[in-house]
Amino acid sequence: MPSMVVLVAPDNGDVDEVVTRWHEAGAPAVTIIDSVGTRRPEEAPRGELPLLPSIRDLLQSDDAPRKTVFSVVPDEIVDALIQATEEVVGGRPDSGAGFLFVLPVARVVRLGHPA
């Protein structure tokens, strides 16, 4: 069964290296999406939210820009992708280096290609 490997990381230049390493490890295709994170309003420091916040105020992010990178790959190369990612971003001492997770993929349908 294939797996989807997903990385969410700061847009600090490491993503390009991760994508290169994923291709080298055997990922046939990699998708990169610009993304932002949000945090719960109660975690925001005092003074950051207006007295009567709107939904936009509550969901607006002050996080640095992030990239979400993912690829659907055979199970056999999942560990290689994780290792490649850790070699690029895993050595950072800060907790903001991002996170990676793996999901099982029950079915893949290639659109626009003959079956």
PDB file of N, CA and C in Angstrom, residues 44-100:
ATOM      1  N   ALA A  44      -2.461  33.127  22.314  1.00  0.00           N
ATOM      2  CA  ALA A  44      -1.889  34.387  21.839  1.00  0.00           C
ATOM      3  C   ALA A  44      -1.522  35.260  23.032  1.00  0.00           C
ATOM      4  N   PRO A  45      -0.375  35.935  22.944  1.00  0.00           N
ATOM      5  CA  PRO A  45      -0.015  36.843  24.031  1.00  0.00           C
ATOM      6  C   PRO A  45      -1.055  37.940  24.191  1.00  0.00           C
ATOM      7  N   ARG A  46      -1.216  38.414  25.411  1.00  0.00           N
ATOM      8  CA  ARG A  46      -2.173  39.501  25.672  1.00  0.00           C
ATOM      9  C   ARG A  46      -1.868  40.701  24.800  1.00  0.00           C
ATOM     10  N   GLY A  47      -2.925  41.356  24.388  1.00  0.00           N
ATOM     11  CA  GLY A  47      -2.755  42.567  23.603  1.00  0.00           C
ATOM     12  C   GLY A  47      -2.712  42.324  22.110  1.00  0.00           C
ATOM     13  N   GLU A  48      -2.620  41.072  21.675  1.00  0.00           N
ATOM     14  CA  GLU A  48      -2.565  40.802  20.244  1.00  0.00           C
ATOM     15  C   GLU A  48      -3.945  40.770  19.603  1.00  0.00           C
ATOM     16  N   LEU A  49      -4.979  40.464  20.376  1.00  0.00           N
ATOM     17  CA  LEU A  49      -6.330  40.403  19.826  1.00  0.00           C
ATOM     18  C   LEU A  49      -7.124  41.635  20.236  1.00  0.00           C
ATOM     19  N   PRO A  50      -7.998  42.131  19.339  1.00  0.00           N
ATOM     20  CA  PRO A  50      -8.857  43.256  19.701  1.00  0.00           C
ATOM     21  C   PRO A  50      -9.862  42.844  20.778  1.00  0.00           C
ATOM     22  N   LEU A  51     -10.484  43.834  21.398  1.00  0.00           N
ATOM     23  CA  LEU A  51     -11.454  43.566  22.452  1.00  0.00           C
ATOM     24  C   LEU A  51     -12.600  42.685  21.954  1.00  0.00           C
ATOM     25  N   LEU A  52     -13.096  42.951  20.753  1.00  0.00           N
ATOM     26  CA  LEU A  52     -14.143  42.134  20.136  1.00  0.00           C
ATOM     27  C   LEU A  52     -13.593  41.550  18.833  1.00  0.00           C
ATOM     28  N   PRO A  53     -12.889  40.444  18.912  1.00  0.00           N
ATOM     29  CA  PRO A  53     -12.233  39.911  17.718  1.00  0.00           C
ATOM     30  C   PRO A  53     -13.222  39.312  16.724  1.00  0.00           C
ATOM     31  N   SER A  54     -12.911  39.456  15.446  1.00  0.00           N
ATOM     32  CA  SER A  54     -13.694  38.822  14.387  1.00  0.00           C
ATOM     33  C   SER A  54     -13.119  37.423  14.143  1.00  0.00           C
ATOM     34  N   ILE A  55     -13.812  36.654  13.317  1.00  0.00           N
ATOM     35  CA  ILE A  55     -13.293  35.331  12.950  1.00  0.00           C
ATOM     36  C   ILE A  55     -11.924  35.483  12.300  1.00  0.00           C
ATOM     37  N   ARG A  56     -11.782  36.491  11.453  1.00  0.00           N
ATOM     38  CA  ARG A  56     -10.494  36.707  10.793  1.00  0.00           C
ATOM     39  C   ARG A  56      -9.402  36.977  11.818  1.00  0.00           C
ATOM     40  N   ASP A  57      -9.710  37.797  12.822  1.00  0.00           N
ATOM     41  CA  ASP A  57      -8.728  38.068  13.875  1.00  0.00           C
ATOM     42  C   ASP A  57      -8.330  36.784  14.591  1.00  0.00           C
ATOM     43  N   LEU A  58      -9.322  35.920  14.846  1.00  0.00           N
ATOM     44  CA  LEU A  58      -9.051  34.687  15.578  1.00  0.00           C
ATOM     45  C   LEU A  58      -8.215  33.705  14.770  1.00  0.00           C
ATOM     46  N   LEU A  59      -8.408  33.701  13.450  1.00  0.00           N
ATOM     47  CA  LEU A  59      -7.710  32.739  12.611  1.00  0.00           C
ATOM     48  C   LEU A  59      -6.449  33.289  11.977  1.00  0.00           C
ATOM     49  N   GLN A  60      -6.257  34.584  12.040  1.00  0.00           N
ATOM     50  CA  GLN A  60      -5.094  35.188  11.412  1.00  0.00           C
ATOM     51  C   GLN A  60      -3.828  34.687  12.083  1.00  0.00           C
ATOM     52  N   SER A  61      -2.853  34.414  11.270  1.00  0.00           N
ATOM     53  CA  SER A  61      -1.615  33.845  11.783  1.00  0.00           C
ATOM     54  C   SER A  61      -0.541  34.906  11.891  1.00  0.00           C
ATOM     55  N   ASP A  62       0.275  34.766  12.898  1.00  0.00           N
ATOM     56  CA  ASP A  62       1.466  35.603  12.970  1.00  0.00           C
ATOM     57  C   ASP A  62       2.700  34.736  12.780  1.00  0.00           C
ATOM     58  N   ASP A  63       2.477  33.457  12.405  1.00  0.00           N
ATOM     59  CA  ASP A  63       3.590  32.557  12.160  1.00  0.00           C
ATOM     60  C   ASP A  63       4.312  32.963  10.885  1.00  0.00           C
ATOM     61  N   ALA A  64       5.566  32.571  10.813  1.00  0.00           N
ATOM     62  CA  ALA A  64       6.332  32.781   9.593  1.00  0.00           C
ATOM     63  C   ALA A  64       5.719  31.937   8.477  1.00  0.00           C
ATOM     64  N   PRO A  65       5.915  32.342   7.233  1.00  0.00           N
ATOM     65  CA  PRO A  65       5.400  31.535   6.125  1.00  0.00           C
ATOM     66  C   PRO A  65       5.963  30.113   6.198  1.00  0.00           C
ATOM     67  N   ARG A  66       5.144  29.174   5.804  1.00  0.00           N
ATOM     68  CA  ARG A  66       5.540  27.769   5.828  1.00  0.00           C
ATOM     69  C   ARG A  66       5.281  27.151   4.464  1.00  0.00           C
ATOM     70  N   LYS A  67       5.872  26.010   4.269  1.00  0.00           N
ATOM     71  CA  LYS A  67       5.628  25.200   3.081  1.00  0.00           C
ATOM     72  C   LYS A  67       5.118  23.846   3.547  1.00  0.00           C
ATOM     73  N   THR A  68       4.124  23.336   2.846  1.00  0.00           N
ATOM     74  CA  THR A  68       3.677  21.968   3.054  1.00  0.00           C
ATOM     75  C   THR A  68       4.126  21.181   1.833  1.00  0.00           C
ATOM     76  N   VAL A  69       4.894  20.142   2.078  1.00  0.00           N
ATOM     77  CA  VAL A  69       5.483  19.329   1.020  1.00  0.00           C
ATOM     78  C   VAL A  69       4.929  17.917   1.181  1.00  0.00           C
ATOM     79  N   PHE A  70       4.462  17.324   0.079  1.00  0.00           N
ATOM     80  CA  PHE A  70       3.993  15.949   0.206  1.00  0.00           C
ATOM     81  C   PHE A  70       4.253  15.149  -1.053  1.00  0.00           C
ATOM     82  N   SER A  71       4.290  13.837  -0.862  1.00  0.00           N
ATOM     83  CA  SER A  71       4.494  12.913  -1.964  1.00  0.00           C
ATOM     84  C   SER A  71       3.835  11.587  -1.618  1.00  0.00           C
ATOM     85  N   VAL A  72       3.211  10.962  -2.600  1.00  0.00           N
ATOM     86  CA  VAL A  72       2.661   9.621  -2.431  1.00  0.00           C
ATOM     87  C   VAL A  72       3.701   8.655  -2.990  1.00  0.00           C
ATOM     88  N   VAL A  73       4.170   7.763  -2.119  1.00  0.00           N
ATOM     89  CA  VAL A  73       5.306   6.903  -2.466  1.00  0.00           C
ATOM     90  C   VAL A  73       5.043   5.462  -2.028  1.00  0.00           C
ATOM     91  N   PRO A  74       5.799   4.524  -2.598  1.00  0.00           N
ATOM     92  CA  PRO A  74       5.719   3.147  -2.102  1.00  0.00           C
ATOM     93  C   PRO A  74       6.238   3.077  -0.664  1.00  0.00           C
ATOM     94  N   ASP A  75       5.674   2.170   0.114  1.00  0.00           N
ATOM     95  CA  ASP A  75       6.095   2.020   1.512  1.00  0.00           C
ATOM     96  C   ASP A  75       7.599   1.810   1.651  1.00  0.00           C
ATOM     97  N   GLU A  76       8.205   1.167   0.667  1.00  0.00           N
ATOM     98  CA  GLU A  76       9.627   0.828   0.759  1.00  0.00           C
ATOM     99  C   GLU A  76      10.538   2.045   0.866  1.00  0.00           C
ATOM    100  N   ILE A  77      10.084   3.220   0.420  1.00  0.00           N
ATOM    101  CA  ILE A  77      10.986   4.379   0.477  1.00  0.00           C
ATOM    102  C   ILE A  77      10.597   5.403   1.545  1.00  0.00           C
ATOM    103  N   VAL A  78       9.566   5.111   2.326  1.00  0.00           N
ATOM    104  CA  VAL A  78       9.141   6.054   3.368  1.00  0.00           C
ATOM    105  C   VAL A  78      10.284   6.353   4.334  1.00  0.00           C
ATOM    106  N   ASP A  79      10.961   5.322   4.814  1.00  0.00           N
ATOM    107  CA  ASP A  79      12.058   5.541   5.765  1.00  0.00           C
ATOM    108  C   ASP A  79      13.181   6.371   5.154  1.00  0.00           C
ATOM    109  N   ALA A  80      13.449   6.177   3.860  1.00  0.00           N
ATOM    110  CA  ALA A  80      14.491   6.964   3.192  1.00  0.00           C
ATOM    111  C   ALA A  80      14.100   8.439   3.126  1.00  0.00           C
ATOM    112  N   LEU A  81      12.816   8.729   2.897  1.00  0.00           N
ATOM    113  CA  LEU A  81      12.361  10.118   2.874  1.00  0.00           C
ATOM    114  C   LEU A  81      12.449  10.751   4.259  1.00  0.00           C
ATOM    115  N   ILE A  82      12.075   9.992   5.279  1.00  0.00           N
ATOM    116  CA  ILE A  82      12.180  10.512   6.645  1.00  0.00           C
ATOM    117  C   ILE A  82      13.635  10.795   6.991  1.00  0.00           C
ATOM    118  N   GLN A  83      14.515   9.864   6.659  1.00  0.00           N
ATOM    119  CA  GLN A  83      15.938  10.058   6.952  1.00  0.00           C
ATOM    120  C   GLN A  83      16.490  11.271   6.205  1.00  0.00           C
ATOM    121  N   ALA A  84      16.139  11.408   4.933  1.00  0.00           N
ATOM    122  CA  ALA A  84      16.612  12.555   4.151  1.00  0.00           C
ATOM    123  C   ALA A  84      16.131  13.863   4.762  1.00  0.00           C
ATOM    124  N   THR A  85      14.881  13.886   5.205  1.00  0.00           N
ATOM    125  CA  THR A  85      14.328  15.095   5.825  1.00  0.00           C
ATOM    126  C   THR A  85      15.054  15.417   7.115  1.00  0.00           C
ATOM    127  N   GLU A  86      15.274  14.412   7.946  1.00  0.00           N
ATOM    128  CA  GLU A  86      15.975  14.633   9.213  1.00  0.00           C
ATOM    129  C   GLU A  86      17.397  15.123   8.984  1.00  0.00           C
ATOM    130  N   GLU A  87      18.047  14.646   7.936  1.00  0.00           N
ATOM    131  CA  GLU A  87      19.405  15.100   7.642  1.00  0.00           C
ATOM    132  C   GLU A  87      19.432  16.574   7.252  1.00  0.00           C
ATOM    133  N   VAL A  88      18.360  17.055   6.622  1.00  0.00           N
ATOM    134  CA  VAL A  88      18.316  18.459   6.203  1.00  0.00           C
ATOM    135  C   VAL A  88      17.834  19.363   7.335  1.00  0.00           C
ATOM    136  N   VAL A  89      16.720  19.012   7.981  1.00  0.00           N
ATOM    137  CA  VAL A  89      16.129  19.914   8.983  1.00  0.00           C
ATOM    138  C   VAL A  89      16.131  19.364  10.400  1.00  0.00           C
ATOM    139  N   GLY A  90      16.420  18.092  10.569  1.00  0.00           N
ATOM    140  CA  GLY A  90      16.295  17.455  11.870  1.00  0.00           C
ATOM    141  C   GLY A  90      17.313  17.882  12.896  1.00  0.00           C
ATOM    142  N   GLY A  91      18.414  18.464  12.472  1.00  0.00           N
ATOM    143  CA  GLY A  91      19.452  18.843  13.415  1.00  0.00           C
ATOM    144  C   GLY A  91      19.274  20.215  14.026  1.00  0.00           C
ATOM    145  N   ARG A  92      18.178  20.870  13.705  1.00  0.00           N
ATOM    146  CA  ARG A  92      17.959  22.214  14.242  1.00  0.00           C
ATOM    147  C   ARG A  92      17.573  22.141  15.711  1.00  0.00           C
ATOM    148  N   PRO A  93      18.184  22.973  16.541  1.00  0.00           N
ATOM    149  CA  PRO A  93      17.866  22.935  17.969  1.00  0.00           C
ATOM    150  C   PRO A  93      16.523  23.583  18.315  1.00  0.00           C
ATOM    151  N   ASP A  94      15.995  24.426  17.427  1.00  0.00           N
ATOM    152  CA  ASP A  94      14.733  25.105  17.750  1.00  0.00           C
ATOM    153  C   ASP A  94      13.546  24.184  17.493  1.00  0.00           C
ATOM    154  N   SER A  95      12.473  24.444  18.197  1.00  0.00           N
ATOM    155  CA  SER A  95      11.282  23.608  18.052  1.00  0.00           C
ATOM    156  C   SER A  95      10.463  24.004  16.834  1.00  0.00           C
ATOM    157  N   GLY A  96      10.844  25.047  16.132  1.00  0.00           N
ATOM    158  CA  GLY A  96      10.094  25.513  14.978  1.00  0.00           C
ATOM    159  C   GLY A  96      10.591  24.962  13.663  1.00  0.00           C
ATOM    160  N   ALA A  97      11.282  23.832  13.689  1.00  0.00           N
ATOM    161  CA  ALA A  97      11.833  23.266  12.463  1.00  0.00           C
ATOM    162  C   ALA A  97      10.776  22.561  11.626  1.00  0.00           C
ATOM    163  N   GLY A  98       9.568  22.418  12.147  1.00  0.00           N
ATOM    164  CA  GLY A  98       8.497  21.789  11.398  1.00  0.00           C
ATOM    165  C   GLY A  98       8.190  20.399  11.915  1.00  0.00           C
ATOM    166  N   PHE A  99       7.350  19.693  11.167  1.00  0.00           N
ATOM    167  CA  PHE A  99       7.023  18.319  11.533  1.00  0.00           C
ATOM    168  C   PHE A  99       6.690  17.525  10.284  1.00  0.00           C
ATOM    169  N   LEU A 100       6.807  16.211  10.407  1.00  0.00           N
ATOM    170  CA  LEU A 100       6.566  15.305   9.302  1.00  0.00           C
ATOM    171  C   LEU A 100       5.628  14.205   9.792  1.00  0.00           C
TER     172      LEU A 100
END
